[in-house]
mmCIF file with all atom_site columns, C-alpha atoms in Angstrom:
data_model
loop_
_atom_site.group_PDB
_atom_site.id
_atom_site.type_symbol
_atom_site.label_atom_id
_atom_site.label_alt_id
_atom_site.label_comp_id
_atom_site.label_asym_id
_atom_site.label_entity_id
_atom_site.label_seq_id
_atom_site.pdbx_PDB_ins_code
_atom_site.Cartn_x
_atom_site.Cartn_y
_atom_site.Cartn_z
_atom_site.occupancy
_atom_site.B_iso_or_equiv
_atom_site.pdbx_formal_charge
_atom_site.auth_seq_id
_atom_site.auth_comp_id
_atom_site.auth_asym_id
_atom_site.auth_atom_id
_atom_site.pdbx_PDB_model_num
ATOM 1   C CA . UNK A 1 1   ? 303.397 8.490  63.873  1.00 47.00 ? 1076 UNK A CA 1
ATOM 2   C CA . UNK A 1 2   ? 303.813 7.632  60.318  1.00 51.00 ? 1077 UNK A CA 1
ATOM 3   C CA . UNK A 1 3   ? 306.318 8.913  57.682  1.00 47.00 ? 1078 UNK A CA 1
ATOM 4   C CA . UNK A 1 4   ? 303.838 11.691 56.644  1.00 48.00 ? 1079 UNK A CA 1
ATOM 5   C CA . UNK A 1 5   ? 303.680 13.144 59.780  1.00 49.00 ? 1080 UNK A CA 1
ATOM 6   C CA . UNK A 1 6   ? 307.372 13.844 59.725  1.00 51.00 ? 1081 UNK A CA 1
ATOM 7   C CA . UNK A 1 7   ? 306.867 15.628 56.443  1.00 67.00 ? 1082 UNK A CA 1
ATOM 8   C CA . UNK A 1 8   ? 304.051 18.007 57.791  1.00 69.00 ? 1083 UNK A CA 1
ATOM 9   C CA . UNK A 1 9   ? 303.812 21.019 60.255  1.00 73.00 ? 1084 UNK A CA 1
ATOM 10  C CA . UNK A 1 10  ? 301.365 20.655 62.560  1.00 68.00 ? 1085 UNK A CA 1
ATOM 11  C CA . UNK A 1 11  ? 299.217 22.729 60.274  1.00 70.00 ? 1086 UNK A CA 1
ATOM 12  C CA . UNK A 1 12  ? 299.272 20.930 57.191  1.00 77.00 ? 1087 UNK A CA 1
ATOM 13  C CA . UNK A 1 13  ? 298.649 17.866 59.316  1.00 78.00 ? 1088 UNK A CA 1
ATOM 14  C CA . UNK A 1 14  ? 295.972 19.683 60.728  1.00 76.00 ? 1089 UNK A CA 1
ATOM 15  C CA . UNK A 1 15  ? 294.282 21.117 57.719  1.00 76.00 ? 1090 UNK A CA 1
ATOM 16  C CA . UNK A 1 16  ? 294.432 17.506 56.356  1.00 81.00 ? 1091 UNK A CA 1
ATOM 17  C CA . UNK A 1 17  ? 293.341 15.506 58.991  1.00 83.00 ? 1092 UNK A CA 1
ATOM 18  C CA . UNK A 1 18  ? 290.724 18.096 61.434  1.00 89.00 ? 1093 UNK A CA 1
ATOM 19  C CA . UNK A 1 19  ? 290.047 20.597 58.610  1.00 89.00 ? 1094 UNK A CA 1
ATOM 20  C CA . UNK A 1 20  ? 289.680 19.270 55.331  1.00 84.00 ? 1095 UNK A CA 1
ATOM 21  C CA . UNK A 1 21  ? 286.086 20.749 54.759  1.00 85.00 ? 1096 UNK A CA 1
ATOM 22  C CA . UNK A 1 22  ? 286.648 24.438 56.543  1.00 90.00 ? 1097 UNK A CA 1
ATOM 23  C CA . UNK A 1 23  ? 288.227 27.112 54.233  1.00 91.00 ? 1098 UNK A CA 1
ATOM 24  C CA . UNK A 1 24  ? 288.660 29.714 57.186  1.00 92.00 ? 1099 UNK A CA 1
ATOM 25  C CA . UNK A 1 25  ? 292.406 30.354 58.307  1.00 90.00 ? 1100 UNK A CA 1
ATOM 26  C CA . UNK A 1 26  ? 293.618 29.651 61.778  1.00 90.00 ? 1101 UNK A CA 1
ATOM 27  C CA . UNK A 1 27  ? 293.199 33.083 62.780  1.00 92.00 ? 1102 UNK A CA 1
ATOM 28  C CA . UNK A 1 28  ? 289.807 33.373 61.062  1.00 93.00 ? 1103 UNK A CA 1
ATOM 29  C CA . UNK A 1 29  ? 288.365 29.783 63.123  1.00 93.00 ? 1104 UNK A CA 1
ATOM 30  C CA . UNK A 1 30  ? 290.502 31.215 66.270  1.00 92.00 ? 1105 UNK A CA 1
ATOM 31  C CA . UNK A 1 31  ? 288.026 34.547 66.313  1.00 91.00 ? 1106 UNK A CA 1
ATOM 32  C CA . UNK A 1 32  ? 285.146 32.411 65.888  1.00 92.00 ? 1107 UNK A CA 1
ATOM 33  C CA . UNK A 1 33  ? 285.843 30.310 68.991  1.00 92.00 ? 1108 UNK A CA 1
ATOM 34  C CA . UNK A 1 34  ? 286.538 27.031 66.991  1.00 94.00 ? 1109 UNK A CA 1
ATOM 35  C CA . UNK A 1 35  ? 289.989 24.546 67.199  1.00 93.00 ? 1110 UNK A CA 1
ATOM 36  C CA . UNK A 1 36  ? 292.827 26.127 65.180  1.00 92.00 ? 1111 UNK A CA 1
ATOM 37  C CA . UNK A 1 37  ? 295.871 25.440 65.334  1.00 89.00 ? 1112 UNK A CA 1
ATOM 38  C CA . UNK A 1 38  ? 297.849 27.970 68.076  1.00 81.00 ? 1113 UNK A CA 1
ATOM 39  C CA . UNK A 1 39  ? 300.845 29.672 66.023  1.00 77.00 ? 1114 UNK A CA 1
ATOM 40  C CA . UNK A 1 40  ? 299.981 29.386 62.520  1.00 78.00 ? 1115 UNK A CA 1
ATOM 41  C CA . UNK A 1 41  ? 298.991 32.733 61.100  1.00 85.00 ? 1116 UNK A CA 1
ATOM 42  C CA . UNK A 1 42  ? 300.668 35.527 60.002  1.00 90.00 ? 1117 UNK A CA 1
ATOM 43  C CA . UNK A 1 43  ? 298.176 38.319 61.332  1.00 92.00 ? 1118 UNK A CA 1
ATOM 44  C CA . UNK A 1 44  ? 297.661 36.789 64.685  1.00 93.00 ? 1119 UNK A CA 1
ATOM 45  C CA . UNK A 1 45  ? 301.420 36.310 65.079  1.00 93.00 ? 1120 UNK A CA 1
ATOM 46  C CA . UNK A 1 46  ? 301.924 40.304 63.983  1.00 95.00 ? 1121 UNK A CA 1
ATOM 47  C CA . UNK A 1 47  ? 299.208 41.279 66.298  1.00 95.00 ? 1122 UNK A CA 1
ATOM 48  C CA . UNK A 1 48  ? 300.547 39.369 68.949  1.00 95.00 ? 1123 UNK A CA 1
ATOM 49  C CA . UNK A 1 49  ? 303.626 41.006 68.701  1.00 96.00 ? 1124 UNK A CA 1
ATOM 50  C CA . UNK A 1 50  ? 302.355 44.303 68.662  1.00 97.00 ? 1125 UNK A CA 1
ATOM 51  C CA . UNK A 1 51  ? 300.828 43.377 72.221  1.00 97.00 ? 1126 UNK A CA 1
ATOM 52  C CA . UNK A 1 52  ? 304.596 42.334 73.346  1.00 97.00 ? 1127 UNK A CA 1
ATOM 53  C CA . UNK A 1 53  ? 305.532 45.347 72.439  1.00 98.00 ? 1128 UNK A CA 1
ATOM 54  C CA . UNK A 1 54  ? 302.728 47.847 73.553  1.00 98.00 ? 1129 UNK A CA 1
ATOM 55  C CA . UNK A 1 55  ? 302.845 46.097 76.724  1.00 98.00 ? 1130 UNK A CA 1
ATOM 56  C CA . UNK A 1 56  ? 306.235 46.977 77.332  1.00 98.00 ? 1131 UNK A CA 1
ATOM 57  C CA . UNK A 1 57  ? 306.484 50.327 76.208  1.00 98.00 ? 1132 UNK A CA 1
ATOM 58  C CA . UNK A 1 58  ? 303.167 51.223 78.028  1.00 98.00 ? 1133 UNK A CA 1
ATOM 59  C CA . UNK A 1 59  ? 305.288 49.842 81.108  1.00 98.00 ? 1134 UNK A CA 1
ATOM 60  C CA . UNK A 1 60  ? 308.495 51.956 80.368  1.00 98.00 ? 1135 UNK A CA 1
ATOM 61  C CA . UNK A 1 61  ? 306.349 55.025 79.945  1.00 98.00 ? 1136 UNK A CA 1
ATOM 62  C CA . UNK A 1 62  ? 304.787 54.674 83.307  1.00 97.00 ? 1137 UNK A CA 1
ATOM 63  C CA . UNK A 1 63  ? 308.341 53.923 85.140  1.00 97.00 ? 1138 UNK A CA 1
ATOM 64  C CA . UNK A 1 64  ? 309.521 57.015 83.107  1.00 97.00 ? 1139 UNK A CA 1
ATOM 65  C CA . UNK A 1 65  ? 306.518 59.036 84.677  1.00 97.00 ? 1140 UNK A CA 1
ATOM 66  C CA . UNK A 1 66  ? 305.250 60.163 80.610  1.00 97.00 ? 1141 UNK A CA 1
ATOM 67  C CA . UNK A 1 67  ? 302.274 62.140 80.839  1.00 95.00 ? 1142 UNK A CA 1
ATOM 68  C CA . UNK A 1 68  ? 301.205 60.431 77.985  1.00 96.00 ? 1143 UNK A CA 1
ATOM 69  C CA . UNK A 1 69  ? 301.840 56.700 79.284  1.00 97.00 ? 1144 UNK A CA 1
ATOM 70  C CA . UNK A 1 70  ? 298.420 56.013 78.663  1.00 96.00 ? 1145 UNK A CA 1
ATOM 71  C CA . UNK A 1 71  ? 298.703 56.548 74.854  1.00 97.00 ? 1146 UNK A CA 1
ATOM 72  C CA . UNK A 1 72  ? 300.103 52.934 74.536  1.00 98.00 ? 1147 UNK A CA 1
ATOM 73  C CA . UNK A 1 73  ? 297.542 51.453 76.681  1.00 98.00 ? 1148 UNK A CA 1
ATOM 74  C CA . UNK A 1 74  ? 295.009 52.769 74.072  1.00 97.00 ? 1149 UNK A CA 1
ATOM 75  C CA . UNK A 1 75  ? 296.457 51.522 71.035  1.00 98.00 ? 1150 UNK A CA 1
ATOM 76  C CA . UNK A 1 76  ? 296.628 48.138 72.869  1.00 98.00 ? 1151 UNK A CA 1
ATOM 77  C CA . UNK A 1 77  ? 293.370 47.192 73.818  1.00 98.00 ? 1152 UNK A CA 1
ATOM 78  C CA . UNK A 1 78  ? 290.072 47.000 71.843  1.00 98.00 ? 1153 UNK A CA 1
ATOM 79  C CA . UNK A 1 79  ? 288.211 49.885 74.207  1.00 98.00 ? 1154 UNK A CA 1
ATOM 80  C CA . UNK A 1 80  ? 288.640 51.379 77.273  1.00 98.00 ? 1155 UNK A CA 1
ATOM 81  C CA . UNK A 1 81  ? 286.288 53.867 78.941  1.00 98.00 ? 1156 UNK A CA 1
ATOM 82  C CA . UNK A 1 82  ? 286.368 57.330 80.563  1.00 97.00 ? 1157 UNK A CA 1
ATOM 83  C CA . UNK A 1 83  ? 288.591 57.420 83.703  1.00 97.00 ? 1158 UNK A CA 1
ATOM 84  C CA . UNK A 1 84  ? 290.077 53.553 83.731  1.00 98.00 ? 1159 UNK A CA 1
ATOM 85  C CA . UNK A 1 85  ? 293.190 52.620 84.656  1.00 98.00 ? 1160 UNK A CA 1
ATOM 86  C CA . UNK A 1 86  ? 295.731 49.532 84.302  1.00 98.00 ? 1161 UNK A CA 1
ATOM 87  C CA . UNK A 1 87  ? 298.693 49.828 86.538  1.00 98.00 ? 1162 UNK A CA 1
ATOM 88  C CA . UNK A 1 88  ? 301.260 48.022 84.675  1.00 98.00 ? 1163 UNK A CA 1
ATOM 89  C CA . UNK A 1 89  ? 302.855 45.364 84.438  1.00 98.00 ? 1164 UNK A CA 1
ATOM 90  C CA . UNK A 1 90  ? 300.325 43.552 82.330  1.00 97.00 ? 1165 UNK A CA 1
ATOM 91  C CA . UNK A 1 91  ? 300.733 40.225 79.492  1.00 98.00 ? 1166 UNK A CA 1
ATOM 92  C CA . UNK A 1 92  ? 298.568 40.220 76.899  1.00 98.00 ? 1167 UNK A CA 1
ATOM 93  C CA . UNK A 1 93  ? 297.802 37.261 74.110  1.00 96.00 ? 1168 UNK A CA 1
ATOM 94  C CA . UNK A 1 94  ? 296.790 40.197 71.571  1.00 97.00 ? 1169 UNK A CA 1
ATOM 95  C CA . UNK A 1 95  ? 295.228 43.265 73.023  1.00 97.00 ? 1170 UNK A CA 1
ATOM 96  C CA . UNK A 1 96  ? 293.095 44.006 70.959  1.00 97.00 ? 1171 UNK A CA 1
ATOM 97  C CA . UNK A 1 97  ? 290.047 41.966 72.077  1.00 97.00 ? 1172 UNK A CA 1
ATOM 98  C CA . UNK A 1 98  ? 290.053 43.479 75.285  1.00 98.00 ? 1173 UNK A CA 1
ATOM 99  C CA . UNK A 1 99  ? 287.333 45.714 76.323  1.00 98.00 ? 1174 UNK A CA 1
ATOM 100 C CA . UNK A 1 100 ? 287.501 47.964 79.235  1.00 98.00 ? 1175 UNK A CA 1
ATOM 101 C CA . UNK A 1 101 ? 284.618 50.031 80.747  1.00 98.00 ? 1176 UNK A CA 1
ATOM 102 C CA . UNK A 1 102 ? 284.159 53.551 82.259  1.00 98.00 ? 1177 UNK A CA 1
ATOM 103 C CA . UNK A 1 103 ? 286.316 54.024 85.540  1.00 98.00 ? 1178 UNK A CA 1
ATOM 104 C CA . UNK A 1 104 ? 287.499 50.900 86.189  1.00 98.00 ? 1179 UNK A CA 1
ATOM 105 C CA . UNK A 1 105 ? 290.967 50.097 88.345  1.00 98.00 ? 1180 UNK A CA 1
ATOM 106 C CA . UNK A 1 106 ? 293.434 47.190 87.275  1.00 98.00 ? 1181 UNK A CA 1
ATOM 107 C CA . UNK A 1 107 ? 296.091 46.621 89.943  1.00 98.00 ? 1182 UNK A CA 1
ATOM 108 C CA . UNK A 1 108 ? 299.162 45.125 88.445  1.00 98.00 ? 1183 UNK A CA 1
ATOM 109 C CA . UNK A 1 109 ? 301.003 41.778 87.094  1.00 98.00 ? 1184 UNK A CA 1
ATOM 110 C CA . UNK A 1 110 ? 297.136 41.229 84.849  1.00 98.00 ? 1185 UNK A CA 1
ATOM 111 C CA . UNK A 1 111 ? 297.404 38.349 82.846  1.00 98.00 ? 1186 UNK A CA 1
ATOM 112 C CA . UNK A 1 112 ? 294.735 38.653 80.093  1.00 98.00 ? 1187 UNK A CA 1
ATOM 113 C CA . UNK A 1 113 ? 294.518 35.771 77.600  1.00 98.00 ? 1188 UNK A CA 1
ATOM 114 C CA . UNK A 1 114 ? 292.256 37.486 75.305  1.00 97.00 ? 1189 UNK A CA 1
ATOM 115 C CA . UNK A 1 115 ? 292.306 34.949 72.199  1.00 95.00 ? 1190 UNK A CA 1
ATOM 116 C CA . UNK A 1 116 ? 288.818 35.400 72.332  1.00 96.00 ? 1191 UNK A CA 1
ATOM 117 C CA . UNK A 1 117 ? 286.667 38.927 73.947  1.00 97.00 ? 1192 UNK A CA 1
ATOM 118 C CA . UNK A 1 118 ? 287.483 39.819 77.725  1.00 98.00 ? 1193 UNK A CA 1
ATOM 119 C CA . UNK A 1 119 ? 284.914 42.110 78.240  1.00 98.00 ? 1194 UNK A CA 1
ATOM 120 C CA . UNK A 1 120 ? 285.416 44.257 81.711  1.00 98.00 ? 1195 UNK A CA 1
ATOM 121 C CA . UNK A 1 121 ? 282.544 46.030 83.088  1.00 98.00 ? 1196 UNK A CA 1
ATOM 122 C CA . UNK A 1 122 ? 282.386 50.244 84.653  1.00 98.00 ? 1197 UNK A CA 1
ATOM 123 C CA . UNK A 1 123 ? 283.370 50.512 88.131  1.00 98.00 ? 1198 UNK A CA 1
ATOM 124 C CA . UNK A 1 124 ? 285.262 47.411 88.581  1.00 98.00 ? 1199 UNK A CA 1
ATOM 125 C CA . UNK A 1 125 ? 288.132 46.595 90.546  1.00 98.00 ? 1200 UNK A CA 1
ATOM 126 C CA . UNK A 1 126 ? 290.764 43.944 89.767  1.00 98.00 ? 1201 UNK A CA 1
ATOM 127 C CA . UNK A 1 127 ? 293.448 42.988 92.056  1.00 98.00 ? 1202 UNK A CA 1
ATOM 128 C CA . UNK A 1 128 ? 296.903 42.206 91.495  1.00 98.00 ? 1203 UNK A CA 1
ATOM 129 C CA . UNK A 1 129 ? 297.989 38.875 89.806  1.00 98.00 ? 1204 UNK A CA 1
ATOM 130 C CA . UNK A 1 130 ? 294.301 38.332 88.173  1.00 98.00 ? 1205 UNK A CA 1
ATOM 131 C CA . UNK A 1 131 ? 294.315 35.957 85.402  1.00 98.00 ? 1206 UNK A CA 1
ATOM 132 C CA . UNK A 1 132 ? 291.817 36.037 82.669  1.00 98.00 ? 1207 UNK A CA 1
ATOM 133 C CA . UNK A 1 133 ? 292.255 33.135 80.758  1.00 98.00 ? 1208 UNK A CA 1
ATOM 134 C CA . UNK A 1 134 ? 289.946 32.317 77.325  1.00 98.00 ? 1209 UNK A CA 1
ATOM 135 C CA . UNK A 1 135 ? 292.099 29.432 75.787  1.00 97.00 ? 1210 UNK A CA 1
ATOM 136 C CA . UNK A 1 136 ? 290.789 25.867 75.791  1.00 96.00 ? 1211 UNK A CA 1
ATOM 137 C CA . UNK A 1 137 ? 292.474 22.586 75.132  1.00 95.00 ? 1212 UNK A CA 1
ATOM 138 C CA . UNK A 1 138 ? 290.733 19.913 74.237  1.00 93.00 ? 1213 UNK A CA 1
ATOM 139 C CA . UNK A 1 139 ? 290.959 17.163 76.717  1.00 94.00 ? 1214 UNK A CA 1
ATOM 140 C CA . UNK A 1 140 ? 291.682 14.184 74.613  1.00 92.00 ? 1215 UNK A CA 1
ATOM 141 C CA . UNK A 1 141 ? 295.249 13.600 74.447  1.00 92.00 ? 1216 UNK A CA 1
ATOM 142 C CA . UNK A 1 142 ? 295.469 13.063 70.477  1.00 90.00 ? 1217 UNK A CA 1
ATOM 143 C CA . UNK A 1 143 ? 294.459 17.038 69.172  1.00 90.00 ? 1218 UNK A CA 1
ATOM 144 C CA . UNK A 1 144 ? 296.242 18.306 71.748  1.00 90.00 ? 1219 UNK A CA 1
ATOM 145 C CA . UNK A 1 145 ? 299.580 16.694 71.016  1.00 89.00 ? 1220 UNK A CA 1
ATOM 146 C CA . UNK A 1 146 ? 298.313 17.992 67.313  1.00 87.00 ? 1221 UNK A CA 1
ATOM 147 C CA . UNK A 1 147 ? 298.335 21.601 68.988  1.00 88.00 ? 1222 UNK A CA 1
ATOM 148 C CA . UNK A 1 148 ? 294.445 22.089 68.555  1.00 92.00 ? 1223 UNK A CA 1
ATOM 149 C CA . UNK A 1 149 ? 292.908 25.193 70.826  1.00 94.00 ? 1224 UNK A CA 1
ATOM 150 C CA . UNK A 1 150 ? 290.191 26.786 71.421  1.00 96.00 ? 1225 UNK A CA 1
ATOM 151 C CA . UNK A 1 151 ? 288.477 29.955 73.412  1.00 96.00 ? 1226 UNK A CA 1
ATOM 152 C CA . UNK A 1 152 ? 285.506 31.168 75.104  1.00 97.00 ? 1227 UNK A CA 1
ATOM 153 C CA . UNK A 1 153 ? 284.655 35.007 75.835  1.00 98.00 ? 1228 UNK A CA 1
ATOM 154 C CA . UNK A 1 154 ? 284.898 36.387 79.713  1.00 98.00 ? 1229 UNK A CA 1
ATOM 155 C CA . UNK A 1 155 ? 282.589 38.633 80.753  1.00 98.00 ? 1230 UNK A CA 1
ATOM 156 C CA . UNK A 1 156 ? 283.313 41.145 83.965  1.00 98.00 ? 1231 UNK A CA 1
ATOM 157 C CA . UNK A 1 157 ? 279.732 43.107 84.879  1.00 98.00 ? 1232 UNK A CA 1
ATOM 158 C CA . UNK A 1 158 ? 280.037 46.387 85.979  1.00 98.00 ? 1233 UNK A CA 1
ATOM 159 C CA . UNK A 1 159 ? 280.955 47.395 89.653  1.00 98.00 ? 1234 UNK A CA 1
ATOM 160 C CA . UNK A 1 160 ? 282.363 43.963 90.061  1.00 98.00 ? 1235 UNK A CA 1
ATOM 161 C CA . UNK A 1 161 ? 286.039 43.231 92.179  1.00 98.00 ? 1236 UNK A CA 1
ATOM 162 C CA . UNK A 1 162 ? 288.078 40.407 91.852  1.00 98.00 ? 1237 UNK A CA 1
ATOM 163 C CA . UNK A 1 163 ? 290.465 40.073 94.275  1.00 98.00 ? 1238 UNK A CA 1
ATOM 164 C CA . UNK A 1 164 ? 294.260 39.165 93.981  1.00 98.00 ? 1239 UNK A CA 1
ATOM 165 C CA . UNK A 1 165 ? 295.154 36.396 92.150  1.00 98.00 ? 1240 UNK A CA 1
ATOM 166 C CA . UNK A 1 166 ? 291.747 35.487 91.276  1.00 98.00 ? 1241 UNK A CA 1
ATOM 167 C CA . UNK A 1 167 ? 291.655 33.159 87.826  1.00 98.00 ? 1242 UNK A CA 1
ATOM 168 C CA . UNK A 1 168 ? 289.178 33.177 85.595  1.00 98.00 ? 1243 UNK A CA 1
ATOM 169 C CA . UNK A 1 169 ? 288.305 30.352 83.663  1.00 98.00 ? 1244 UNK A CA 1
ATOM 170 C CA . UNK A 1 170 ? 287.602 30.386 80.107  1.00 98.00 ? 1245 UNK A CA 1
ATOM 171 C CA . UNK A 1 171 ? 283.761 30.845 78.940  1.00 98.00 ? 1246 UNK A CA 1
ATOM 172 C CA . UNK A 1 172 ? 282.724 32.174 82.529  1.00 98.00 ? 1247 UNK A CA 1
ATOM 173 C CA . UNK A 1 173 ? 280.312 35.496 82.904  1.00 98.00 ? 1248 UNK A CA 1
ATOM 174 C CA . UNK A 1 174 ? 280.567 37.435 86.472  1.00 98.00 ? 1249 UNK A CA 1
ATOM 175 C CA . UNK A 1 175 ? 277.421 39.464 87.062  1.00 98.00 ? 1250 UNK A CA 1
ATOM 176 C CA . UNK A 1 176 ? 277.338 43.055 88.009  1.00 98.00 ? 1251 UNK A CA 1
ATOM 177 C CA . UNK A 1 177 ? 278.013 44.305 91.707  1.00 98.00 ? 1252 UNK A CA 1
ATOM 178 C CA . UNK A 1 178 ? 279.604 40.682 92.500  1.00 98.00 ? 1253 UNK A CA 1
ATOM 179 C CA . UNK A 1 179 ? 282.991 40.348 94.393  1.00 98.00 ? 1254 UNK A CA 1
ATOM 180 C CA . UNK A 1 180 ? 285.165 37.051 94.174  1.00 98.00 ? 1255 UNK A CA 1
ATOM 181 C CA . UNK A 1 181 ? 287.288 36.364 96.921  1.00 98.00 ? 1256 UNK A CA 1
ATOM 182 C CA . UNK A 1 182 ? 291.075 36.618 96.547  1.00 98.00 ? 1257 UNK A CA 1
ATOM 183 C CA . UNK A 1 183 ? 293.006 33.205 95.042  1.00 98.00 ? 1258 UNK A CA 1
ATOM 184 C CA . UNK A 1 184 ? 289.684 31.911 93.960  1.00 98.00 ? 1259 UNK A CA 1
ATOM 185 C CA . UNK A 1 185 ? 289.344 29.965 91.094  1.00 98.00 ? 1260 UNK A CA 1
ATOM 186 C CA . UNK A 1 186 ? 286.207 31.154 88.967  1.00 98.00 ? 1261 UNK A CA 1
ATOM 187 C CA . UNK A 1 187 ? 285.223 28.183 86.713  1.00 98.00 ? 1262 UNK A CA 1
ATOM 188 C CA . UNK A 1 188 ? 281.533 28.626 86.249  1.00 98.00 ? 1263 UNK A CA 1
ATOM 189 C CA . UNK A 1 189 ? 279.122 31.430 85.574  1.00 98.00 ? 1264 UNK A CA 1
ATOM 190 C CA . UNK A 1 190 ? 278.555 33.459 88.859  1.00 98.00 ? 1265 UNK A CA 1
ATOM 191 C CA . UNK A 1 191 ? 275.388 35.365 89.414  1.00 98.00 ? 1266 UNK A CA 1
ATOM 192 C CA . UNK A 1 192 ? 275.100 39.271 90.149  1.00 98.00 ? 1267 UNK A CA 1
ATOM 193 C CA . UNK A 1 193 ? 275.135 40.786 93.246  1.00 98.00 ? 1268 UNK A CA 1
ATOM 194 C CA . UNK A 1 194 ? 276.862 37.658 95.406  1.00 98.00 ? 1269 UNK A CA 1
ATOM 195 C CA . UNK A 1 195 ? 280.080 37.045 97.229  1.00 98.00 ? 1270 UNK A CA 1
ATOM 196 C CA . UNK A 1 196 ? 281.848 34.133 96.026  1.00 98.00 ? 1271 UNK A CA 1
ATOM 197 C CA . UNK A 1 197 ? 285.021 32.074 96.835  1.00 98.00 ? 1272 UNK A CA 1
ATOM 198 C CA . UNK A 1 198 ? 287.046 29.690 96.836  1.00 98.00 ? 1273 UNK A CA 1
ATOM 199 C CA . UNK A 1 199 ? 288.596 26.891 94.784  1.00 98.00 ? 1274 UNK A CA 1
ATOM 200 C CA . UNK A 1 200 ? 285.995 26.143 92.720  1.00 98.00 ? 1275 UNK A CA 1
ATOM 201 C CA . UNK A 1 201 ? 284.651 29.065 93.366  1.00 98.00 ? 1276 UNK A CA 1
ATOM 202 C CA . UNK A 1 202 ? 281.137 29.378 95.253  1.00 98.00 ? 1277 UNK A CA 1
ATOM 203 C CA . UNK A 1 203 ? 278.440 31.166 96.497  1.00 98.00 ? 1278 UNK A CA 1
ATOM 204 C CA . UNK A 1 204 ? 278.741 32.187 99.565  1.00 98.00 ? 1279 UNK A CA 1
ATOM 205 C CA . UNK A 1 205 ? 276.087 34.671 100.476 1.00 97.00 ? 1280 UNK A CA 1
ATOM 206 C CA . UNK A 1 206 ? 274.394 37.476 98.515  1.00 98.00 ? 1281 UNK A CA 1
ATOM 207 C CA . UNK A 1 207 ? 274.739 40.783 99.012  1.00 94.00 ? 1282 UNK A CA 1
#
């Protein structure tokens, strides 16, 4: 590492070095689904903690039995639909590019990385401990010591279940009426209308 290095943040090295001809801010590539660099904007960082913080008083609500719990869970997430619920716990990235569909369960302890659109279907069922996980690092050692990431959207279809402490991988798509076996480890597209487990997960039979 030379003596410039020192000088710089990890952004400015950035913006000199991996960004030189993009004009977009972090946040701005980040939404796009492009490397950015991971800490380095004012907005995402204020959104971010405004998830922290919905999260937790959504959760305090719901321990203090308030009616009106669900209030919080509104202004957290992009959309959710008629009749859906999250049981809390639940750890958010942001929030707000979360999208939730009509009558839909969430058990508890969801981990949604949402740097990029989750999108959750109507009628689905998510277990306890899921992880939904859009962030991408790139796998040559030299931009990721230089704190480059990345995302790709996850897409739930409708009536789909995920059982506990499924993962999902970022980029991956789960068609409709498809149910993923608990502790799998989703890291490809699966089709509609399957059963599917396992680390990777597979195919196991249609239904």
């Amino acid at each position: 590492m030379n003596e410039t290095q020192h000088q710089q943040t990890p952004a400015e090295y950035a913006e000199e070095h991996y960004f030189q001809n993009d004009p977009r801010t972090n946040r701005e590539r980040m939404l796009a689904g492009d490397f950015y660099i991971s800490g380095d904007d004012a907005d995402s960082a204020r959104i971010s903690q405004q998830g922290f913080t919905l999260c937790d008083e959504y959760y305090r609500a719901t321990v203090n039995a308030d009616p009106n719990a669900g209030r919080f869970l509104k202004q957290l997430v992009g959309s959710i639909g008629e009749d859906s619920y999250v049981k809390p716990p639940l750890f958010v990235d942001y929030g707000e590019n979360i999208h939730i569909g009509n009558r839909t369960f969430i058990n508890m302890n969801l981990t949604a990385l949402d740097v990029v659109t989750i999108t959750i279907g109507d009628d689905c069922n998510i277990g306890p401990n899921v992880q939904l996980l859009t962030p991408v690092h790139p796998i040559d050692p030299i931009p990721r010591r230089d704190k480059l990431e990345a995302a790709k959207p996850i897409v739930i279809g409708d009536n789909v279940w995920l059982g506990g402490g499924v993962i999902v991988c970022p980029g991956v798509t789960i068609g409709n009426n498809s149910v993923i076996g608990a502790g799998s480890v989703v890291t490809k597209d699966i089709p509609a209308n399957v059963v599917a487990v396992g680390n990777p997960c597979r195919v196991i039979r249609t239904i």
